[in-house]
């Protein structure tokens, strides 16, 4: 290996270790701001965070490393396991990276000493391959999640839990949503093939591109023909596509937690509707505004935007929003436990109490938004979580306390599936669709709602 290439590896390890430690402690770093090689190391290292903790506890039980040092080891162990470079290069470059990372740092041990520690950790791993293999079998390493998280999934899914956790620990592909009102799946796949790009359909309008490409190089992206969106997140399309037909007019839809706009865009590209996109975060709503001209090239409906806290009922009064909506999408804030294959750090950043906090917020949002729904209208509750408390239990509790709500068909529970070639690949999601009965005394079934086609779709 050329010296310059290996020096670049050590510099990339330094950058990636900083990003991982920052993200694991709650910080944000936009993936787009990283070079492809650093991004790759960040992803590999983040997915080995559980392994690094297991192994560090075994090899350095008295004083296990944390923060940037643990991140650096996670990257090194992932690179060794996955044979990113010859093992001796990975060891040498990791040691060199340690010196760069800790050089001149006040209050820390001398960089040379920390580098010696890293060298010893990596060499001990190589010296005992049986113990190294055993590390991978530990649940925290295999599923790359803390023990409470694994216990939670095990309580919810029993024997199915290892499959759920394995799917969430796998690397997610790049999935696109095709604006199928403009181009058929067959034509788009042919278009990809003409560009020498492999595409796999994993849903009615979901295509995986393998290997992933920068978005500007994806055919049709800049023209708004395709957008990046996991297949499990795309179901708003079939749920609302015929709403206007059923109402006999253009439906007015509230997208209550809309940013950065994935579901709002899916709706306006599939049906003529008026979407009111609100979000508490102006910064996130700016992303929706930024992408609207691109997606809008093929829009049938239109979007209005408004920064608003759903929970702040007083703010609703002066917001200028319609008094009632034909449909409401609540893509609620959640633990995001269903998308850890895209963002592995999520599992490590959450605390058990976060789950109770978001469940409470979701409950309040459901009750506030229900009052904004026109009689006969429907509310779609969505979370990208595999935890039953943010799914089945939330649905059940809402139905029990809301006499004028009835359950309509929807995809329901979508379990995470990783495997593009089998025709199915998706994050873990939950959907519940509630219809508002027009006159409560008519009882269930009296509403003018059409339950629509069976939506128990998706692959499960
Ligand atoms: C799951 S994300 C929404 C994703 C979006 N629907 C999409 O498909 O691209 C949840 C959103 O809820 C927003 N949010 C959180 N608390 C809120 C609140 N109290 N009022 C309004 N929006 C809120 C967050 O800013 C975040 O953008």
Tab-separated table of N, CA and C in Angstrom, residues 352-413:
chain	number	residue	atom	x	y	z
A	352	UNK	N	-34.356	4.493	28.617
A	352	UNK	CA	-35.697	3.893	28.761
A	352	UNK	C	-36.778	4.954	29.005
A	353	UNK	N	-36.440	6.020	29.724
A	353	UNK	CA	-37.470	7.033	30.028
A	353	UNK	C	-37.935	7.770	28.764
A	354	UNK	N	-37.080	7.804	27.718
A	354	UNK	CA	-37.483	8.482	26.476
A	354	UNK	C	-38.724	7.826	25.880
A	355	UNK	N	-38.797	6.508	26.035
A	355	UNK	CA	-39.938	5.792	25.467
A	355	UNK	C	-41.236	6.277	26.127
A	356	UNK	N	-41.211	6.407	27.445
A	356	UNK	CA	-42.422	6.859	28.149
A	356	UNK	C	-42.749	8.306	27.769
A	357	UNK	N	-41.717	9.108	27.597
A	357	UNK	CA	-41.940	10.521	27.231
A	357	UNK	C	-42.615	10.630	25.856
A	358	UNK	N	-42.079	9.897	24.875
A	358	UNK	CA	-42.670	10.050	23.526
A	358	UNK	C	-44.074	9.435	23.460
A	359	UNK	N	-44.288	8.369	24.212
A	359	UNK	CA	-45.636	7.770	24.228
A	359	UNK	C	-46.642	8.798	24.756
A	360	UNK	N	-46.228	9.541	25.768
A	360	UNK	CA	-47.102	10.560	26.349
A	360	UNK	C	-47.366	11.689	25.341
A	361	UNK	N	-46.317	12.117	24.646
A	361	UNK	CA	-46.481	13.179	23.629
A	361	UNK	C	-47.423	12.693	22.509
A	362	UNK	N	-47.218	11.459	22.070
A	362	UNK	CA	-48.081	10.917	20.999
A	362	UNK	C	-49.546	10.901	21.442
A	363	UNK	N	-49.761	10.506	22.696
A	363	UNK	CA	-51.136	10.448	23.224
A	363	UNK	C	-51.770	11.843	23.191
A	364	UNK	N	-51.021	12.843	23.665
A	364	UNK	CA	-51.555	14.214	23.679
A	364	UNK	C	-51.819	14.701	22.255
A	365	UNK	N	-50.894	14.412	21.358
A	365	UNK	CA	-51.067	14.863	19.962
A	365	UNK	C	-52.316	14.233	19.337
A	366	UNK	N	-52.497	12.949	19.583
A	366	UNK	CA	-53.676	12.268	19.032
A	366	UNK	C	-54.957	12.968	19.495
A	367	UNK	N	-55.038	13.287	20.789
A	367	UNK	CA	-56.264	13.882	21.336
A	367	UNK	C	-56.490	15.293	20.792
A	368	UNK	N	-55.424	16.080	20.682
A	368	UNK	CA	-55.560	17.456	20.170
A	368	UNK	C	-55.969	17.425	18.695
A	369	UNK	N	-55.300	16.579	17.931
A	369	UNK	CA	-55.566	16.550	16.487
A	369	UNK	C	-56.959	15.989	16.180
A	370	UNK	N	-57.411	15.079	17.014
A	370	UNK	CA	-58.741	14.488	16.784
A	370	UNK	C	-59.810	15.575	16.755
A	371	UNK	N	-59.623	16.604	17.571
A	371	UNK	CA	-60.601	17.695	17.627
A	371	UNK	C	-60.556	18.538	16.355
A	372	UNK	N	-59.475	18.442	15.593
A	372	UNK	CA	-59.322	19.212	14.341
A	372	UNK	C	-59.829	18.436	13.130
A	373	UNK	N	-60.273	17.227	13.359
A	373	UNK	CA	-60.693	16.365	12.247
A	373	UNK	C	-62.191	16.538	12.009
A	374	UNK	N	-62.580	16.745	10.745
A	374	UNK	CA	-64.005	16.901	10.415
A	374	UNK	C	-64.727	15.583	10.668
A	375	UNK	N	-66.004	15.632	11.059
A	375	UNK	CA	-66.769	14.395	11.195
A	375	UNK	C	-66.726	13.632	9.862
A	376	UNK	N	-66.542	12.355	9.926
A	376	UNK	CA	-66.411	11.555	8.700
A	376	UNK	C	-64.976	11.499	8.181
A	377	UNK	N	-64.100	12.292	8.808
A	377	UNK	CA	-62.710	12.330	8.352
A	377	UNK	C	-61.890	11.185	8.926
A	378	UNK	N	-60.616	11.146	8.566
A	378	UNK	CA	-59.771	10.062	9.076
A	378	UNK	C	-58.395	10.561	9.489
A	379	UNK	N	-57.899	9.945	10.536
A	379	UNK	CA	-56.587	10.318	11.065
A	379	UNK	C	-55.655	9.115	10.943
A	380	UNK	N	-54.515	9.359	10.328
A	380	UNK	CA	-53.527	8.289	10.167
A	380	UNK	C	-52.398	8.528	11.158
A	381	UNK	N	-52.233	7.578	12.066
A	381	UNK	CA	-51.163	7.659	13.067
A	381	UNK	C	-50.012	6.759	12.606
A	382	UNK	N	-48.821	7.320	12.550
A	382	UNK	CA	-47.665	6.562	12.035
A	382	UNK	C	-46.481	6.750	12.983
A	383	UNK	N	-45.770	5.662	13.267
A	383	UNK	CA	-44.478	5.799	13.948
A	383	UNK	C	-43.465	4.879	13.261
A	384	UNK	N	-42.200	5.330	13.249
A	384	UNK	CA	-41.141	4.466	12.699
A	384	UNK	C	-40.484	3.755	13.876
A	385	UNK	N	-41.306	3.042	14.632
A	385	UNK	CA	-40.816	2.351	15.822
A	385	UNK	C	-41.299	0.905	15.811
A	386	UNK	N	-40.492	0.025	16.413
A	386	UNK	CA	-40.940	-1.363	16.549
A	386	UNK	C	-41.523	-1.606	17.942
A	387	UNK	N	-41.447	-0.631	18.842
A	387	UNK	CA	-41.960	-0.837	20.196
A	387	UNK	C	-43.494	-0.792	20.203
A	388	UNK	N	-44.095	-1.810	20.799
A	388	UNK	CA	-45.564	-1.903	20.802
A	388	UNK	C	-46.211	-0.722	21.523
A	389	UNK	N	-45.502	-0.126	22.499
A	389	UNK	CA	-46.095	1.021	23.209
A	389	UNK	C	-46.338	2.203	22.279
A	390	UNK	N	-45.544	2.285	21.204
A	390	UNK	CA	-45.719	3.378	20.243
A	390	UNK	C	-46.540	2.903	19.045
A	391	UNK	N	-47.122	1.725	19.164
A	391	UNK	CA	-47.875	1.144	18.064
A	391	UNK	C	-49.187	0.577	18.572
A	392	UNK	N	-49.222	-0.755	18.698
A	392	UNK	CA	-50.463	-1.450	19.049
A	392	UNK	C	-51.068	-0.910	20.343
A	393	UNK	N	-50.230	-0.651	21.367
A	393	UNK	CA	-50.773	-0.201	22.656
A	393	UNK	C	-51.334	1.216	22.547
A	394	UNK	N	-50.669	2.059	21.783
A	394	UNK	CA	-51.158	3.440	21.582
A	394	UNK	C	-52.498	3.407	20.834
A	395	UNK	N	-52.580	2.572	19.850
A	395	UNK	CA	-53.832	2.418	19.078
A	395	UNK	C	-54.975	1.966	19.982
A	396	UNK	N	-54.703	0.940	20.777
A	396	UNK	CA	-55.732	0.372	21.652
A	396	UNK	C	-56.214	1.413	22.660
A	397	UNK	N	-55.266	2.137	23.255
A	397	UNK	CA	-55.623	3.139	24.269
A	397	UNK	C	-56.449	4.258	23.637
A	398	UNK	N	-56.108	4.648	22.420
A	398	UNK	CA	-56.863	5.729	21.754
A	398	UNK	C	-58.303	5.284	21.487
A	399	UNK	N	-58.461	4.060	21.010
A	399	UNK	CA	-59.819	3.562	20.721
A	399	UNK	C	-60.638	3.475	22.005
A	400	UNK	N	-59.993	3.093	23.098
A	400	UNK	CA	-60.722	2.943	24.367
A	400	UNK	C	-61.207	4.280	24.913
A	401	UNK	N	-60.437	5.357	24.698
A	401	UNK	CA	-60.861	6.635	25.291
A	401	UNK	C	-61.591	7.537	24.292
A	402	UNK	N	-61.774	7.071	23.043
A	402	UNK	CA	-62.370	7.929	22.007
A	402	UNK	C	-63.601	7.242	21.410
A	403	UNK	N	-64.779	7.529	21.965
A	403	UNK	CA	-65.967	6.781	21.536
A	403	UNK	C	-66.326	7.000	20.067
A	404	UNK	N	-65.975	8.170	19.508
A	404	UNK	CA	-66.358	8.401	18.101
A	404	UNK	C	-65.232	8.030	17.119
A	405	UNK	N	-64.342	7.143	17.571
A	405	UNK	CA	-63.275	6.667	16.660
A	405	UNK	C	-63.493	5.200	16.350
A	406	UNK	N	-63.274	4.854	15.109
A	406	UNK	CA	-63.259	3.421	14.772
A	406	UNK	C	-62.032	3.143	13.918
A	407	UNK	N	-61.622	1.903	14.003
A	407	UNK	CA	-60.383	1.529	13.318
A	407	UNK	C	-60.680	1.186	11.859
A	408	UNK	N	-59.929	1.814	10.960
A	408	UNK	CA	-60.051	1.510	9.536
A	408	UNK	C	-58.847	0.681	9.094
A	409	UNK	N	-58.954	0.129	7.897
A	409	UNK	CA	-57.840	-0.717	7.442
A	409	UNK	C	-56.588	0.131	7.190
A	410	UNK	N	-55.454	-0.473	7.445
A	410	UNK	CA	-54.159	0.211	7.225
A	410	UNK	C	-53.081	-0.865	7.195
A	411	UNK	N	-51.836	-0.499	6.865
A	411	UNK	CA	-50.797	-1.539	6.878
A	411	UNK	C	-50.559	-2.126	8.263
A	412	UNK	N	-50.947	-1.399	9.340
A	412	UNK	CA	-50.742	-1.921	10.692
A	412	UNK	C	-49.266	-2.036	11.029
A	413	UNK	N	-48.905	-3.141	11.616
A	413	UNK	CA	-47.507	-3.360	12.018
A	413	UNK	C	-46.671	-3.806	10.823
